[in-house]
PDB file of C-alpha atoms in Angstrom:
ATOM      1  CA  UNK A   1     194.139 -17.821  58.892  1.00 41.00           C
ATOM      2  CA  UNK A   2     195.219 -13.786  59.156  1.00 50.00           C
ATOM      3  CA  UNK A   3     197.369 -13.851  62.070  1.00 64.00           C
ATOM      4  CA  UNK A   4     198.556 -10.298  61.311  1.00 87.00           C
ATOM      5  CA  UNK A   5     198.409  -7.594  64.507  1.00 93.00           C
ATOM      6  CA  UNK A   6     196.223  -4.438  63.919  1.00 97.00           C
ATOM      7  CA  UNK A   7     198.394  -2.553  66.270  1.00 98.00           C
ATOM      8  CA  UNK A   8     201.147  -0.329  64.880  1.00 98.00           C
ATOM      9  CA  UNK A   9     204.163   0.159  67.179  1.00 98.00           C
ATOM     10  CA  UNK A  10     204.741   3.691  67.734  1.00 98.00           C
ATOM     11  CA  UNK A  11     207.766   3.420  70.276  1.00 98.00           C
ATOM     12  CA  UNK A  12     208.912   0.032  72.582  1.00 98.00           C
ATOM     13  CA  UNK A  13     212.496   2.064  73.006  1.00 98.00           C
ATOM     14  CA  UNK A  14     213.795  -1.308  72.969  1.00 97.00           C
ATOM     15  CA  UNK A  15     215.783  -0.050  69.727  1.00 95.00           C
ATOM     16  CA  UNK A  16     219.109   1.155  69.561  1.00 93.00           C
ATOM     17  CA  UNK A  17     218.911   5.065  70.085  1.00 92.00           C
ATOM     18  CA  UNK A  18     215.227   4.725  70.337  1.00 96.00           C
ATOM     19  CA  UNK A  19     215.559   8.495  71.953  1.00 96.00           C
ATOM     20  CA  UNK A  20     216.915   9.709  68.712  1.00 96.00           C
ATOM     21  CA  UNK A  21     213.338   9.189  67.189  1.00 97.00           C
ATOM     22  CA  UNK A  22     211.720  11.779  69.411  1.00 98.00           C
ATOM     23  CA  UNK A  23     212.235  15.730  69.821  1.00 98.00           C
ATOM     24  CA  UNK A  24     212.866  17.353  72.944  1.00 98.00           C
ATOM     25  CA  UNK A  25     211.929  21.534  73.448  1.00 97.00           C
ATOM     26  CA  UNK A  26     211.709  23.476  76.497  1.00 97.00           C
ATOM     27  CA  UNK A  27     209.486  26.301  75.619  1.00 96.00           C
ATOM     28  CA  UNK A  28     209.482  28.013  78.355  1.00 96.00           C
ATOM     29  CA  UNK A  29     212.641  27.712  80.854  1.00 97.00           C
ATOM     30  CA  UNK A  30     213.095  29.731  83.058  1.00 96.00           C
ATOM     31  CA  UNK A  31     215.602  27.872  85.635  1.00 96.00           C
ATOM     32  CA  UNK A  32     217.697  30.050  87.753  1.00 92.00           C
ATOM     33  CA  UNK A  33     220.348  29.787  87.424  1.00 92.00           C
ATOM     34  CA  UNK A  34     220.026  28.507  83.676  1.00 96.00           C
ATOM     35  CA  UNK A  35     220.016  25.141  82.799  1.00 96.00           C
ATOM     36  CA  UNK A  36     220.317  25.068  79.389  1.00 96.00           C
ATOM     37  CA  UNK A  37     217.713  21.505  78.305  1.00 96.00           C
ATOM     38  CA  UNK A  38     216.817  21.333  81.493  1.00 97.00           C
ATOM     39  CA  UNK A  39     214.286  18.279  81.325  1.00 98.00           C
ATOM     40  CA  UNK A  40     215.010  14.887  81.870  1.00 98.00           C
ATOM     41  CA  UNK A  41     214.018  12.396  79.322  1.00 98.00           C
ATOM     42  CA  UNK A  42     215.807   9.127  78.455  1.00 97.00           C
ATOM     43  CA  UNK A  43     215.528   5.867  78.202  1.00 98.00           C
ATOM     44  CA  UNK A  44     216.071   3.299  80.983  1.00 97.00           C
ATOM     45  CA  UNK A  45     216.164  -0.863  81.939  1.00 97.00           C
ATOM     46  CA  UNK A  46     213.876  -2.506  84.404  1.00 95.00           C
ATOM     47  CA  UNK A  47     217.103  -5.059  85.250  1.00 92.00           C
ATOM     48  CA  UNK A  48     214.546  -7.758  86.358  1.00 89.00           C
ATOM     49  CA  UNK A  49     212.574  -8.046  83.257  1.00 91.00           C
ATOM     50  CA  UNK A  50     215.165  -6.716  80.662  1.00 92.00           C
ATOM     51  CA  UNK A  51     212.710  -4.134  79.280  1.00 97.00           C
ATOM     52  CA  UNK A  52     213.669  -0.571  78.404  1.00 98.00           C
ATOM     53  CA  UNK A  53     211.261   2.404  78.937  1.00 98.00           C
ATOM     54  CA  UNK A  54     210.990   6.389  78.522  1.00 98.00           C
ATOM     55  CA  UNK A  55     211.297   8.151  81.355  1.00 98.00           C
ATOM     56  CA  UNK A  56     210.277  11.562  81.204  1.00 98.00           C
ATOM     57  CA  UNK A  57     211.143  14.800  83.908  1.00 98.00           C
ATOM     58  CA  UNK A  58     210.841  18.600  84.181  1.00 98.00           C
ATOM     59  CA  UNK A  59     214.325  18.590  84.901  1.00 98.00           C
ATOM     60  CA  UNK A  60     216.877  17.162  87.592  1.00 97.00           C
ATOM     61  CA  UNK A  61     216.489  16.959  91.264  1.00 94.00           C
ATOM     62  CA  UNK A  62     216.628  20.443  92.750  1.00 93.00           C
ATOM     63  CA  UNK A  63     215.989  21.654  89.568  1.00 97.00           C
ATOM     64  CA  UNK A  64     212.824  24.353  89.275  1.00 96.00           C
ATOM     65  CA  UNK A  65     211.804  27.173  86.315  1.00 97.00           C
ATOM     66  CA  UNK A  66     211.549  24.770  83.795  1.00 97.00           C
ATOM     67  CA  UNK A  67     207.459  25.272  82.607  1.00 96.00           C
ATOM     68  CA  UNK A  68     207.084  23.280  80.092  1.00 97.00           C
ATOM     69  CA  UNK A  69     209.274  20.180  78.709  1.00 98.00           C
ATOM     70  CA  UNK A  70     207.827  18.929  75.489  1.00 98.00           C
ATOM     71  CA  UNK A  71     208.516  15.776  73.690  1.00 98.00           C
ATOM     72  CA  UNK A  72     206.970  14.316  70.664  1.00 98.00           C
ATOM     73  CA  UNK A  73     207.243  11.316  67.825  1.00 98.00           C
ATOM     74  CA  UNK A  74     205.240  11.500  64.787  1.00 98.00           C
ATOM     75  CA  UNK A  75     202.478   8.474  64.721  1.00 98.00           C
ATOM     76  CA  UNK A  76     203.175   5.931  62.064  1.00 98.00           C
ATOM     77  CA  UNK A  77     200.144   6.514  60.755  1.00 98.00           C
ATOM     78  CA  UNK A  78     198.426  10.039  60.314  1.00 98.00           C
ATOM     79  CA  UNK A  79     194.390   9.122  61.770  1.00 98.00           C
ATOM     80  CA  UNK A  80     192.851  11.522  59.470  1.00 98.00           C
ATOM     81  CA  UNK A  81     189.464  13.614  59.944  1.00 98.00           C
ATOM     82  CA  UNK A  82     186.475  10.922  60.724  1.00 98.00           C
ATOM     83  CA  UNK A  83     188.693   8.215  61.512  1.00 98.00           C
ATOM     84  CA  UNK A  84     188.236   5.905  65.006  1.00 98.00           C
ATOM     85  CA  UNK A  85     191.825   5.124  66.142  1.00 99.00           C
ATOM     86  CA  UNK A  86     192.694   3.246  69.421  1.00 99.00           C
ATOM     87  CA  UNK A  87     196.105   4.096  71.422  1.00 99.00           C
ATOM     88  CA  UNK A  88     197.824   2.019  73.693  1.00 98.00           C
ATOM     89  CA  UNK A  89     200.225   3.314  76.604  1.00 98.00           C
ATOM     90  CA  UNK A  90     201.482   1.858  79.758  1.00 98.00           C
ATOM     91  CA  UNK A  91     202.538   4.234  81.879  1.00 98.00           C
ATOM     92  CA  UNK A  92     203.980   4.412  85.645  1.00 98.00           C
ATOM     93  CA  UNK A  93     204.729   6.997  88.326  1.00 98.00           C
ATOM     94  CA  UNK A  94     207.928   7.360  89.638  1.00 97.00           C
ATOM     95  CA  UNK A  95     207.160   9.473  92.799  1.00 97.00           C
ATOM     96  CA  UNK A  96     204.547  12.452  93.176  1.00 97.00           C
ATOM     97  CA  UNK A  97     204.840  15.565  93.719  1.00 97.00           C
ATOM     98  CA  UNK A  98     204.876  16.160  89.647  1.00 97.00           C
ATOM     99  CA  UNK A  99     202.684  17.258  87.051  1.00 97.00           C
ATOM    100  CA  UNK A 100     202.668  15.866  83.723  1.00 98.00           C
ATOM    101  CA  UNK A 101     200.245  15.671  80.430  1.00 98.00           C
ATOM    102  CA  UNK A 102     200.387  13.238  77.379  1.00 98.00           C
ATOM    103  CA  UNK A 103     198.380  12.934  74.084  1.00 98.00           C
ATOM    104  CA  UNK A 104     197.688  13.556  70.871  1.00 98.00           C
ATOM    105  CA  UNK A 105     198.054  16.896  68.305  1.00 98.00           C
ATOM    106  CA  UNK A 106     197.465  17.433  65.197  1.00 98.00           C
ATOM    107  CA  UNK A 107     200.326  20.376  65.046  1.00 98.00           C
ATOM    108  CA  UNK A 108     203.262  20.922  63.402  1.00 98.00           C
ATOM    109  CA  UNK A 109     206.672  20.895  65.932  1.00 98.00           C
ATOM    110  CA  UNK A 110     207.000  24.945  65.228  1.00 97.00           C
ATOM    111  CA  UNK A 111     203.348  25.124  65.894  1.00 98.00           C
ATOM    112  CA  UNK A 112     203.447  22.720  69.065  1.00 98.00           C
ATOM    113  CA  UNK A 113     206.546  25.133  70.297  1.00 96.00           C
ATOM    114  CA  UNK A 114     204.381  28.169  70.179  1.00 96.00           C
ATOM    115  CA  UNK A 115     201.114  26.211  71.584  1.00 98.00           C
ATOM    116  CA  UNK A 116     202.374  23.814  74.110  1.00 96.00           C
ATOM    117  CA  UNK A 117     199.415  22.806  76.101  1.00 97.00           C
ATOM    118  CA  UNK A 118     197.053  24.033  73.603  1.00 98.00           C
ATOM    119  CA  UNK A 119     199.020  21.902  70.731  1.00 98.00           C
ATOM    120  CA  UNK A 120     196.668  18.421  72.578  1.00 98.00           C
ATOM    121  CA  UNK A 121     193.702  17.534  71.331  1.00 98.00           C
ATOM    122  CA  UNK A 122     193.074  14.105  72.918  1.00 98.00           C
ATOM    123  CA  UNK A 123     194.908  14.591  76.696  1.00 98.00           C
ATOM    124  CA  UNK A 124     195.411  12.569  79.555  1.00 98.00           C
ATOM    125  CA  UNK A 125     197.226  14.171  82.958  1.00 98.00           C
ATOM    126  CA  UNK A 126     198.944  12.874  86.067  1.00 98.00           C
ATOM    127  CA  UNK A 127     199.218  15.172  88.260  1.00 98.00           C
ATOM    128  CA  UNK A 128     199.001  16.666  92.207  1.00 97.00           C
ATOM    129  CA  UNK A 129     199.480  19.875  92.106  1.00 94.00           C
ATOM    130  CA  UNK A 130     197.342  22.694  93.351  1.00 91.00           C
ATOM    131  CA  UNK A 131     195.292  24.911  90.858  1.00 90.00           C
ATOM    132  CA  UNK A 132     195.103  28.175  90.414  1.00 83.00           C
ATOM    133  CA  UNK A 133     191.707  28.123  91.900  1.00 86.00           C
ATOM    134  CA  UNK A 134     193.623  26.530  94.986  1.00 87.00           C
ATOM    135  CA  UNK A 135     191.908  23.074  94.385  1.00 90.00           C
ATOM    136  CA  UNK A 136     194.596  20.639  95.326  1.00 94.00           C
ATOM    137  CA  UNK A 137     194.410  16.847  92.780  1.00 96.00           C
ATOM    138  CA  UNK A 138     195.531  13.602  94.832  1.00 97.00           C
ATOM    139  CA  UNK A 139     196.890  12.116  91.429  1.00 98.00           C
ATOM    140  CA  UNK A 140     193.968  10.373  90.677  1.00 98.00           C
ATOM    141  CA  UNK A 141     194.293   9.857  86.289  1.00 98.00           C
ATOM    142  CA  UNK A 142     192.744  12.703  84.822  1.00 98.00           C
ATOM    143  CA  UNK A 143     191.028  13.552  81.003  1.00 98.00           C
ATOM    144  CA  UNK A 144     189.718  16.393  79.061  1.00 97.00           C
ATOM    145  CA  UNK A 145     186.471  18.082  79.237  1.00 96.00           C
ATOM    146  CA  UNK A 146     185.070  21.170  77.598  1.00 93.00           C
ATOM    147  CA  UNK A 147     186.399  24.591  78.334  1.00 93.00           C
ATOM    148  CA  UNK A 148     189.678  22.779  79.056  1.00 94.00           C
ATOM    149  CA  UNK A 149     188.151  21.543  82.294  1.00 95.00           C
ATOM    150  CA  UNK A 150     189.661  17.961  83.762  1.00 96.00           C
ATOM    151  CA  UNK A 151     187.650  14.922  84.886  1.00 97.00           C
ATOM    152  CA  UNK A 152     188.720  12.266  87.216  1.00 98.00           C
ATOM    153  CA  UNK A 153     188.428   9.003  85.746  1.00 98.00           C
ATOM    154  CA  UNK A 154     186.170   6.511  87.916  1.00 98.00           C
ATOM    155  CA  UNK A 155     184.865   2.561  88.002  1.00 98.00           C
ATOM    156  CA  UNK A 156     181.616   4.004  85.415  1.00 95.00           C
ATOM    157  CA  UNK A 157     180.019   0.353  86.557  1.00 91.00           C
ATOM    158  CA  UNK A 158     179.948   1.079  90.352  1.00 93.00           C
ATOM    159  CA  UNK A 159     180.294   4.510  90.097  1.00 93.00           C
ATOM    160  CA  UNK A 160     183.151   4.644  92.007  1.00 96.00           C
ATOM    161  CA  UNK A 161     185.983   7.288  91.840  1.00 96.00           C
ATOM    162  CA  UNK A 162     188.927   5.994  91.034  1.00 98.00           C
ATOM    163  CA  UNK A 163     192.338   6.594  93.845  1.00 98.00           C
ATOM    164  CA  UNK A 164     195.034   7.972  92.950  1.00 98.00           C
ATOM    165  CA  UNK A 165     198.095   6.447  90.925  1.00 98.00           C
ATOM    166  CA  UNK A 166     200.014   4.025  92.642  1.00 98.00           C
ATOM    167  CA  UNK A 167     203.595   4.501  92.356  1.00 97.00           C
ATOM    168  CA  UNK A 168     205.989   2.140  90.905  1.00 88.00           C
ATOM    169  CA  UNK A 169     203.241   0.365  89.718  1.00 96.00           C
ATOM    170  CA  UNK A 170     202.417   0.110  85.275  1.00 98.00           C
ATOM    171  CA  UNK A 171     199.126   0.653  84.262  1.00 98.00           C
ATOM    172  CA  UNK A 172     198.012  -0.079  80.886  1.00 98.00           C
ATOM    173  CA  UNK A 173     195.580   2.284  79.104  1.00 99.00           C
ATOM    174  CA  UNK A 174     193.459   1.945  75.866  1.00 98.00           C
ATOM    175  CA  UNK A 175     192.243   5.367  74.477  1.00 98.00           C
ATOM    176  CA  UNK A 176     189.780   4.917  71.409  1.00 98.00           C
ATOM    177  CA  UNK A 177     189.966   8.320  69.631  1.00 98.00           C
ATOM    178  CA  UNK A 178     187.515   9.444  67.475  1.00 98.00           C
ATOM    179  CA  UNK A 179     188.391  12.161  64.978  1.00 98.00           C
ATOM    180  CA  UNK A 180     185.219  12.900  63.137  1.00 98.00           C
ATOM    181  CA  UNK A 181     184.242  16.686  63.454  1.00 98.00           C
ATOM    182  CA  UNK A 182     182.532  17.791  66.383  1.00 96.00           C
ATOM    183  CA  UNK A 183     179.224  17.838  65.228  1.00 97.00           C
ATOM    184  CA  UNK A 184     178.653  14.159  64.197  1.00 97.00           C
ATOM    185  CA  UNK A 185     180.167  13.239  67.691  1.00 95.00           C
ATOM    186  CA  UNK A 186     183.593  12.666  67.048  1.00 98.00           C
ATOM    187  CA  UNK A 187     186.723  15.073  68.443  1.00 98.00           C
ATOM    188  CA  UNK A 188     186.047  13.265  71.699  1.00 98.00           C
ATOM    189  CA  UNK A 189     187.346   9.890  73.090  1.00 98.00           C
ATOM    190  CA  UNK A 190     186.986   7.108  75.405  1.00 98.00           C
ATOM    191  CA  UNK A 191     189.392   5.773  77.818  1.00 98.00           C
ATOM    192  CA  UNK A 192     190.376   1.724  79.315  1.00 98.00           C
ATOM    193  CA  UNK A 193     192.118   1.156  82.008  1.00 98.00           C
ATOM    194  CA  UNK A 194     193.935  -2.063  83.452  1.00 98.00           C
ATOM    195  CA  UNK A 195     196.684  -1.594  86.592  1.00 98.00           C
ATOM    196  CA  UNK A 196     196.277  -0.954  90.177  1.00 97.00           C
ATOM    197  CA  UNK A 197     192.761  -0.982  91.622  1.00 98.00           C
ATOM    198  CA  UNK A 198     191.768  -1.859  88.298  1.00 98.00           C
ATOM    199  CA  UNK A 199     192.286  -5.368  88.870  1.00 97.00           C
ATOM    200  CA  UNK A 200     190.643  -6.258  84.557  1.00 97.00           C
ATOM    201  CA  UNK A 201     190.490  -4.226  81.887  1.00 98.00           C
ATOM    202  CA  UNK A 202     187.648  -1.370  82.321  1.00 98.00           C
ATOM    203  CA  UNK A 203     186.051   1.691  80.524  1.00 98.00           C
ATOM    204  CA  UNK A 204     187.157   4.624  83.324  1.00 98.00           C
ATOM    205  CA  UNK A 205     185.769   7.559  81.668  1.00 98.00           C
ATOM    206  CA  UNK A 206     183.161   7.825  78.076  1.00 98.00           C
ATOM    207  CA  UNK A 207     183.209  10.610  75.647  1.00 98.00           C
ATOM    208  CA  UNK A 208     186.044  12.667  77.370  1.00 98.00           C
ATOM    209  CA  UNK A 209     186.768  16.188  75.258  1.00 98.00           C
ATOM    210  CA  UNK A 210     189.475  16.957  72.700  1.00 98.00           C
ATOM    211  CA  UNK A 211     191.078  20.343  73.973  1.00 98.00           C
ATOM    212  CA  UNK A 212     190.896  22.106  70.881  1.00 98.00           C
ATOM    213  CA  UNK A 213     188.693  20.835  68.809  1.00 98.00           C
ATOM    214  CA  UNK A 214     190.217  21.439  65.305  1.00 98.00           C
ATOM    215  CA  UNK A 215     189.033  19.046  62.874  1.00 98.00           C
ATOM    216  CA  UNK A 216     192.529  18.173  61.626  1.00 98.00           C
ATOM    217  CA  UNK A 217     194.479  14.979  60.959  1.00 98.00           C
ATOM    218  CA  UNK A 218     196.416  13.873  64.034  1.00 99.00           C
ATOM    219  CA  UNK A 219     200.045  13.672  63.527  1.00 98.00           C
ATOM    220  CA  UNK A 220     202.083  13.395  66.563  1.00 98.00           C
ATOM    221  CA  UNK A 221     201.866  11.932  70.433  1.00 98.00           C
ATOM    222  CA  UNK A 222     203.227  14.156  72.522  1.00 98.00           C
ATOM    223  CA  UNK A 223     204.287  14.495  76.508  1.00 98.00           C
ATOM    224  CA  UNK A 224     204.586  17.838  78.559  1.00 98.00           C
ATOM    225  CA  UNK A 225     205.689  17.934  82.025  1.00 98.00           C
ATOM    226  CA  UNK A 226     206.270  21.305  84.197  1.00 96.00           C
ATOM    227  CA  UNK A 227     207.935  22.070  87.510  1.00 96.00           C
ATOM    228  CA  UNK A 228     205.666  24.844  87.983  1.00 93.00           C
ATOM    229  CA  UNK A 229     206.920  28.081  88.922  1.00 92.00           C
ATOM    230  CA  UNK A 230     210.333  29.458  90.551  1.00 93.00           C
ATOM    231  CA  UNK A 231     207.609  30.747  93.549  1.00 92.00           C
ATOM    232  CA  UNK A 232     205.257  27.348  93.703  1.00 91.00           C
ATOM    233  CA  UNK A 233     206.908  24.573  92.227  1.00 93.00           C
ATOM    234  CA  UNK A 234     205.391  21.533  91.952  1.00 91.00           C
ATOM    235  CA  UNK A 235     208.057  18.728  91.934  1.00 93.00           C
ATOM    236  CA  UNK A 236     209.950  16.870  89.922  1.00 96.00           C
ATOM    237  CA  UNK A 237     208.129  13.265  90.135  1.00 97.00           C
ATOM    238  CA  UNK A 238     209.019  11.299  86.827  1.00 98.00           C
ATOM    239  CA  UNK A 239     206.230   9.755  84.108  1.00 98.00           C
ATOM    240  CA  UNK A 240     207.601   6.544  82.863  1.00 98.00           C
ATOM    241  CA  UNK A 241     205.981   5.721  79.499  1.00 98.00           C
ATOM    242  CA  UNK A 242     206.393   2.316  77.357  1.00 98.00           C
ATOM    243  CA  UNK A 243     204.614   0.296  74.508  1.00 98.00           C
ATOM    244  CA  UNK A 244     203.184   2.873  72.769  1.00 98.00           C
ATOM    245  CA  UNK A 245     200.993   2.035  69.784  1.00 98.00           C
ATOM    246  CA  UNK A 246     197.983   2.644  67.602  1.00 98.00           C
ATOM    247  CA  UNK A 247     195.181   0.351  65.652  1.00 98.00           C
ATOM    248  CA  UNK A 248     192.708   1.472  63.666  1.00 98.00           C
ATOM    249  CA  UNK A 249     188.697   1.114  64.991  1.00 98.00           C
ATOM    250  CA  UNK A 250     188.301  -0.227  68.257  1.00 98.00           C
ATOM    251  CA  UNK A 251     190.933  -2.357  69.287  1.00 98.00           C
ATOM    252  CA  UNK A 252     190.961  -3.426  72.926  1.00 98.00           C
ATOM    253  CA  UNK A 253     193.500  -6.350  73.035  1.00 98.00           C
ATOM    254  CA  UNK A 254     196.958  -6.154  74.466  1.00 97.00           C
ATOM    255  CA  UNK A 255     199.580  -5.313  71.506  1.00 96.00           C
ATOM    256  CA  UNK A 256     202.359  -7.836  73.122  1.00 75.00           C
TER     257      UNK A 256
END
């Protein structure tokens, strides 16, 4: 009997130094008075389970100017053009107000510096800050659409929106990505949820929009979080992020 996993682990950060594996940039600080690395990103220890987790901020408390903190780790495996991949994340707020953004890209780390938010492809976003159209979000789990539009994610059963994020509370998500080109229906992907109101495991959003569309292998998963402006800033709210890993096809068991 093949008792082998399909899931590849990209990052438990239960490893010694499991922050050396991943690059930090801020592309665009503008703290006054400078903070040189402003953002906060580390690795901490839920005490009561002995499990270590990512924990990633704009910057400090009190902090604000810092507009976009990237981090990334290259995948294990590259999921090359017409491949089906499924990711899995578990993921927890720390406290809203905050704004942050995770993914995929299929960029090189010069090209992600230059592109930031334009270096995702697949994209997921917690967030409650006000656009620039003056719409305010409620932190409700958010994905990609066309025209780099974003969709709240829902119960697609009942037809339900979904609430917001609860805080201090994990939620695990499955996102099956499918990187065949655009035209045969692929640079688009669909996303699971389990955590919170969703009491089982359960498709929250179908055929959600890579940003970019570019038709490339993906290479890296990526995080950006912002405190928005030195005028409107948005807060500092932490995105804790743990058991991050990949399977090819559609995989929608629990890697653990």
């Amino acid at each position: 009997m093949n008792t082998s996993s399909p899931w590849l682990l990209i990052d438990d950060f239960e490893q010694p130094n499991a922050i050396k594996t991943w690059q930090k940039m801020d592309t665009d600080n503008q703290t006054t008075p400078f903070v040189d690395e402003p953002q906060v990103t580390e690795v901490r220890k839920e005490l009561a389970l002995n499990n270590h987790y990512l924990i990633k901020k704009p910057a400090a408390e009190g902090v604000i100017g810092n507009r976009k903190a990237i981090t990334l780790k290259a995948l294990p495996q590259v999921v090359e053009l017409g491949e089906t991949y499924t990711f899995y994340t578990r993921i927890k707020v720390e406290y809203f107000p905050n704004n942050h953004s995770f993914g995929l890209s299929n960029l090189s780390p010069k090209d992600i510096q230059e592109n930031h938010y334009n270096s995702f492809e697949p994209m997921i976003r917690v967030t409650d800050k006000f656009e620039s159209s003056g719409y305010k979000n409620d932190g409700t789990l958010m994905v990609m659409g066309d025209n780099k539009t974003y969709h709240n994610i829902s119960h697609l059963t009942s037809q339900r929106l979904a609430k917001p994020l609860e805080t201090e509370q994990w939620y695990e998500l499955w996102y099956v990505i499918n990187n065949a080109p655009h035209e045969e229906g692929g640079q688009s992907y669909d996303l699971y949820v389990r955590g919170g109101e969703f009491v089982e495991q359960e498709k929250a959003f179908e055929y959600a929009k890579f940003r970019m569309k570019r038709e490339l292998p993906l290479l890296y998963f990526m995080t950006i979080s912002n405190t928005g402006s030195i005028k409107k800033p948005y807060g500092n709210g932490g995105l804790m992020y743990d058991d991050i890993y990949m399977a090819k096809g559609i995989v929608l068991d629990t890697p653990r």
